[in-house]
Every structure is written in C-alpha cells, then in structure tokens.
Coordinates of C-alpha atoms and ligand atoms in Angstrom, one line a residue:
M12 CA 5.5 16.9 -15.4
D13 CA 8.0 14.0 -15.3
K14 CA 6.4 11.1 -13.4
N15 CA 9.9 9.8 -12.5
A16 CA 10.7 13.0 -10.7
P17 CA 11.1 12.8 -6.9
I18 CA 8.4 13.5 -4.3
G19 CA 9.2 16.3 -1.9
V20 CA 8.6 15.5 1.7
F21 CA 9.1 18.0 4.6
D22 CA 8.8 18.2 8.3
S23 CA 10.0 20.4 11.1
G24 CA 12.7 17.8 11.8
V25 CA 13.0 14.1 12.1
G26 CA 9.4 13.2 12.8
G27 CA 8.4 13.3 9.1
L28 CA 10.7 10.3 8.6
T29 CA 7.7 8.2 9.9
V30 CA 5.8 9.4 6.8
A31 CA 8.8 8.9 4.5
R32 CA 9.1 5.3 5.9
E33 CA 5.5 4.6 4.9
I34 CA 6.0 6.1 1.5
I35 CA 9.1 3.9 0.9
R36 CA 7.3 0.8 2.2
Q37 CA 4.2 1.4 0.1
M38 CA 5.8 2.9 -3.0
P39 CA 9.3 1.4 -3.3
M40 CA 9.8 2.8 -6.9
E41 CA 9.4 6.4 -5.9
R42 CA 12.3 8.8 -5.4
L43 CA 12.2 11.2 -2.4
V44 CA 13.8 14.5 -1.5
Y45 CA 13.3 15.0 2.3
F46 CA 13.8 18.3 4.1
G47 CA 13.9 18.4 7.9
D48 CA 13.9 21.9 9.5
T49 CA 16.1 20.8 12.3
A50 CA 17.3 24.4 13.0
R51 CA 13.8 25.7 13.7
V52 CA 12.1 22.7 15.3
P53 CA 9.7 22.6 17.1
Y54 CA 6.8 24.0 15.0
G55 CA 4.2 22.8 17.5
T56 CA 4.8 25.8 19.8
K57 CA 5.0 28.5 17.1
S58 CA 2.4 30.8 15.6
Q59 CA 0.5 30.1 12.4
D60 CA 2.2 33.0 10.6
T61 CA 5.6 31.7 11.4
V62 CA 4.8 28.1 10.3
I63 CA 3.4 29.5 7.0
R64 CA 6.6 31.5 6.4
Y65 CA 8.8 28.4 7.1
S66 CA 6.6 26.2 4.9
R67 CA 6.8 28.6 2.0
Q68 CA 10.6 28.7 2.2
I69 CA 10.8 24.9 2.3
I70 CA 8.5 24.6 -0.7
R71 CA 10.6 27.0 -2.7
F72 CA 13.7 24.9 -1.8
L73 CA 11.9 21.6 -2.8
R74 CA 10.9 23.1 -6.1
T75 CA 14.6 23.7 -7.0
K76 CA 14.8 19.9 -6.9
E77 CA 12.0 19.7 -9.5
V78 CA 9.7 17.6 -7.3
K79 CA 6.5 16.3 -8.9
A80 CA 4.4 16.5 -5.7
I81 CA 4.8 17.6 -2.1
V82 CA 3.9 15.9 1.1
I83 CA 3.7 18.1 4.3
A84 CA 4.8 15.3 6.6
C85 CA 4.1 17.3 9.7
N86 CA 0.8 17.6 11.4
T87 CA 1.5 21.1 12.7
A88 CA 2.6 22.5 9.3
T89 CA -0.4 20.8 7.7
A90 CA -2.8 22.3 10.3
C91 CA -1.3 25.8 10.1
A92 CA -0.1 26.1 6.4
L93 CA -1.6 23.6 3.9
E94 CA -4.7 25.7 3.1
T95 CA -2.6 28.8 2.5
V96 CA 0.3 27.3 0.5
E97 CA -1.7 25.0 -1.7
K98 CA -3.3 28.1 -3.4
D99 CA 0.2 29.1 -4.8
L100 CA 1.1 25.7 -6.2
D101 CA 0.6 24.1 -9.6
I102 CA 1.8 20.6 -8.5
P103 CA -0.2 18.3 -6.1
I104 CA 0.4 18.9 -2.4
I105 CA -1.1 16.9 0.5
G106 CA -0.7 17.1 4.3
V107 CA -1.1 14.3 6.9
I108 CA -4.4 15.3 8.4
H109 CA -7.0 14.5 5.8
A110 CA -6.1 10.8 5.5
G111 CA -5.9 10.3 9.3
A112 CA -9.2 12.1 9.9
K113 CA -10.9 9.9 7.2
A114 CA -9.5 6.7 8.6
A115 CA -10.6 7.6 12.1
V116 CA -14.2 8.4 11.0
E117 CA -14.3 5.1 9.2
A118 CA -12.9 3.2 12.2
T119 CA -15.1 4.5 15.0
K120 CA -18.1 2.4 16.1
N121 CA -19.3 4.6 19.0
G122 CA -18.7 7.9 17.3
K123 CA -16.2 9.1 19.9
I124 CA -12.7 9.9 18.6
G125 CA -9.7 11.3 20.4
I126 CA -6.8 13.2 18.8
I127 CA -3.4 13.8 20.4
G128 CA -0.9 16.2 18.8
T129 CA 1.1 19.4 19.4
E130 CA -0.4 22.5 20.9
A131 CA -0.6 24.2 17.5
T132 CA -2.3 21.2 15.9
I133 CA -4.9 20.8 18.6
R134 CA -5.5 24.6 18.8
S135 CA -6.1 24.8 15.1
G136 CA -9.1 22.5 15.3
V137 CA -8.4 21.2 11.8
Y138 CA -8.8 17.5 12.7
T139 CA -12.2 18.2 14.3
E140 CA -13.4 20.4 11.5
L141 CA -12.6 17.7 8.9
M142 CA -14.1 14.9 10.9
K143 CA -17.3 16.9 11.5
E144 CA -17.5 17.6 7.7
M145 CA -17.3 13.8 7.1
N146 CA -19.8 13.0 9.9
P147 CA -21.5 15.8 11.9
D148 CA -22.5 13.4 14.7
I149 CA -18.9 12.5 15.6
E150 CA -17.7 13.6 19.0
V151 CA -14.1 14.7 18.9
T152 CA -11.8 15.3 21.9
G153 CA -8.4 16.8 21.4
K154 CA -5.5 16.7 23.8
P155 CA -2.1 18.4 23.3
C156 CA 0.8 16.2 24.5
P157 CA 3.8 18.6 24.3
L158 CA 6.2 16.3 26.2
F159 CA 5.9 13.4 23.7
V160 CA 8.2 15.0 21.1
P161 CA 11.2 15.5 23.4
L162 CA 10.7 12.0 24.9
V163 CA 10.8 10.4 21.5
E164 CA 13.9 12.5 20.5
E165 CA 15.6 11.4 23.7
G166 CA 14.9 7.8 22.7
L167 CA 12.7 7.1 25.7
L168 CA 10.2 5.0 23.7
H169 CA 9.8 2.3 26.3
D170 CA 10.5 4.0 29.6
S171 CA 8.6 4.4 32.9
V172 CA 8.9 8.2 32.5
T173 CA 7.0 8.0 29.2
D174 CA 4.4 5.7 30.8
E175 CA 3.8 8.1 33.6
I176 CA 3.4 11.2 31.3
A177 CA 1.3 9.3 28.7
G178 CA -1.0 8.0 31.5
R179 CA -1.7 11.6 32.6
Y180 CA -2.3 12.9 29.1
L181 CA -4.5 10.0 28.1
A182 CA -6.7 10.1 31.3
A183 CA -8.7 13.0 29.7
L184 CA -9.5 10.8 26.6
K185 CA -10.3 7.7 28.6
E186 CA -13.0 9.7 30.5
K187 CA -14.7 10.4 27.2
Y188 CA -14.9 6.6 26.3
I189 CA -13.3 7.1 22.9
D190 CA -12.9 4.0 20.8
T191 CA -10.5 5.5 18.2
L192 CA -7.3 7.5 18.9
V193 CA -5.5 9.5 16.1
M194 CA -1.7 9.8 16.7
G195 CA -1.8 13.3 15.3
C196 CA 1.9 14.1 15.4
T197 CA 4.7 12.6 13.4
H198 CA 6.6 11.4 16.5
Y199 CA 3.7 9.5 18.1
P200 CA 3.6 6.4 15.9
L201 CA 7.0 5.6 17.6
L202 CA 5.1 5.5 20.9
R203 CA 2.5 3.2 19.5
S204 CA 3.1 0.2 21.8
T205 CA 2.9 2.5 24.9
L206 CA -0.2 4.2 23.7
G207 CA -1.9 1.0 22.7
R208 CA -1.1 -0.6 26.1
L209 CA -2.4 2.3 28.1
M210 CA -5.6 2.8 26.0
G211 CA -6.4 -0.9 25.9
E212 CA -7.2 -3.2 23.0
D213 CA -10.7 -1.8 22.5
V214 CA -9.3 1.5 21.2
T215 CA -8.2 1.6 17.6
L216 CA -5.0 3.6 17.0
I217 CA -4.8 5.6 13.7
N218 CA -1.5 6.3 12.2
P219 CA -1.8 9.3 9.8
A220 CA 1.6 8.5 8.3
Y221 CA 0.4 5.2 7.0
E222 CA -2.9 6.6 5.8
T223 CA -1.1 9.5 4.1
A224 CA 1.1 7.2 2.1
R225 CA -2.0 5.4 0.9
E226 CA -3.7 8.7 -0.1
L227 CA -0.5 9.8 -1.9
S228 CA -0.3 6.5 -3.8
G229 CA -3.9 7.0 -5.0
L230 CA -3.3 10.6 -5.9
L231 CA -0.2 9.9 -8.0
K232 CA -2.0 7.1 -9.9
E233 CA -5.0 9.4 -10.5
K234 CA -2.8 12.2 -11.9
G235 CA -0.7 9.8 -14.0
L236 CA 2.3 10.7 -11.8
A237 CA 3.2 7.3 -10.4
C238 CA 6.9 6.4 -11.0
S239 CA 7.4 3.8 -13.6
E240 CA 11.2 3.2 -13.7
T241 CA 14.0 2.7 -11.1
G242 CA 16.1 5.6 -12.5
E243 CA 19.7 6.5 -11.8
G244 CA 21.5 8.2 -8.9
E245 CA 20.6 8.5 -5.3
K246 CA 17.0 7.4 -4.8
Y247 CA 16.5 9.2 -1.4
Q248 CA 18.1 12.6 -0.8
F249 CA 18.1 14.2 2.7
Y250 CA 18.5 17.9 3.5
V251 CA 18.3 19.7 6.9
S252 CA 18.8 23.2 8.2
D253 CA 21.1 22.0 11.1
M254 CA 22.7 19.0 12.8
A255 CA 23.1 16.9 9.7
E256 CA 25.0 14.1 11.5
R257 CA 22.4 13.7 14.2
F258 CA 19.7 13.6 11.6
K259 CA 21.5 10.9 9.6
D260 CA 21.8 8.6 12.7
F261 CA 18.1 9.1 13.5
A262 CA 17.1 8.5 9.9
T263 CA 19.2 5.3 9.7
A264 CA 17.4 4.0 12.8
I265 CA 13.9 4.7 11.4
L266 CA 14.2 4.0 7.6
P267 CA 14.7 0.5 6.0
G268 CA 18.2 1.2 4.7
E269 CA 21.3 3.1 5.8
V270 CA 21.2 6.9 5.2
K271 CA 24.7 7.6 3.8
E272 CA 24.5 11.4 3.4
T273 CA 22.5 14.4 4.7
K274 CA 23.3 17.9 3.5
K275 CA 22.9 21.0 5.5
I276 CA 21.4 24.0 3.7
N277 CA 20.6 27.6 4.7
I278 CA 16.8 27.6 4.4
E279 CA 16.6 31.3 5.1
E280 CA 18.0 31.9 1.6
Y281 CA 14.8 30.5 0.0
Ligands
DGL305 N1 6.4 17.3 13.3 C1 5.6 17.9 14.3 C2 4.1 17.5 14.1 O1 3.8 16.5 13.5 C3 6.1 17.6 15.7 C4 7.3 18.3 16.1 C5 7.2 19.8 16.1 O2 6.5 20.4 17.0 O3 7.7 20.5 15.2 O4 3.2 18.1 14.6

C-alpha cells in the first residue's frame, strides 16, 4: 500500500468536515478524499440497514480513488455500519466513536458521562457499550438532540433559539450530575461554546473529531502508512451526491483554506 495515497473520509453531508478539519490540523502532510452524502442526509433518522447500504456504496466509491485508509466521519454511520463494513475491508477503517468514548472514560472523575447525538446513534447504544467495556462502573446517559443538526446547518450557532432548545435537551443530563459530555454528532462541536456555557465549567466536553484524528495518526504510524512527502496535484478532493456549490461554501467556512472545487457524483452507481 502506498503511504502517500489519500485517506478517504466520509459523512452523511457537511458535518464530517469537523473531522476533516482536525485531520488537516494534526496531519498537514496527508492527502484527503472527502465524500459528503448531501443527497441522502440525514442518516440520523434512518434505519441501520439503510445506513449500511449507503456506507458500502461510499466505500466502493472511495476505493476507486485508491485510498490507503478510511475514516467514517459520521457518528451515525459509525454506530450503524462500522462493525459490518470493516469485515469486508483489507485497508484500515475507523469510525468516530471509539476515540470519543475512550477520551470520555479517561476524563470523568465522578463516573457519570452524558452523550448527545442523533436518534440513530443514541438508539444504537454503541457509545454506552464501548464505555462499559472500558470501565463497567461508568454510568452513561444518552440524549438524542435531533434539532441541533438543522440549527447548525441554518448557521444558528449563537442564537437565542439554539440556547432555548439546548437548555431543554441538556436538562435531562444536568439532572444526572454528569461531569463529562460527549458531543457525539459531527455538527455538535460547532455548538461547543453554547454547550459549554449551558453545562457549566465543571463539565468536560469531549470532541470525538479531535480524538479520532489523534487515533488515526497513531494508527497510520503503527501500520507504516503515515505520509512522508508533499506530493503533486490537489491535496484535498471533495465529492458530494448533491448541492455541490452549497457544500463548497460550507467547507470553505469550516476548513483552514478555500475549497475551490467540489464534484457531484451519482453515488447510486457504486
Ligand atoms: N453526521 C451525522 C452524525 O454525526 C449527523 C447528520 C445526520 O443525521 O446525518 O451523526
């Protein structure tokens, strides 16, 4: 396997750009091919079978780009599909849940952890399962926050409407006296300041995007796959299944440099 090949990163849409941003920050040498499934977003309200089918198609597409490893930069797709799709692959694949769960277990002092995410992620129980494997005494409370994704996509990051909704969602977690909160959905790190203010400074916020980039860096080194040269051509390639222009604007707002091109493909062909 060519260690200078790109890393494939995918998400149901724009949210996974928070993971791509961390990979770019922590591993500036690496090349990326990002796919955002903007035609079929959201995944958070879909069944497990559907998310597995979508993930398989995207992995087939990414393999045509000869990626050396794949990151499922979506909590919902990780929760629903990682365990199934990893069985078919001969290249490394990671999701965003393991690293976030580990960081939360390490951070908590009182053993009470909260997780917020989409309905599918919370329903899957994958975060809880992993944390309990790491420490059976941990008490985990999950809370789906379905309105956060549309609020972020509408750009309402600092808005009284977001405050009001977040206050209601977080009340259930405050009652449990959690001291650690996992932002278990790609969009939520963009609400970090609101979530931090409402939970108070005694609660540690865990960003799985950051933790996943760290995990990926360790994995690439361990497998001898870390990129060693700058290479030629576009370093970052972006593909979507719909609304390429809208995606490009969002990506430019989130990533360190300007995203000059985003290509639309028909993912159903894969
Ligand atoms: N990317 C999804 C996640 O992290 C959120 C958006 C969706 O529901 O597809 O769970």
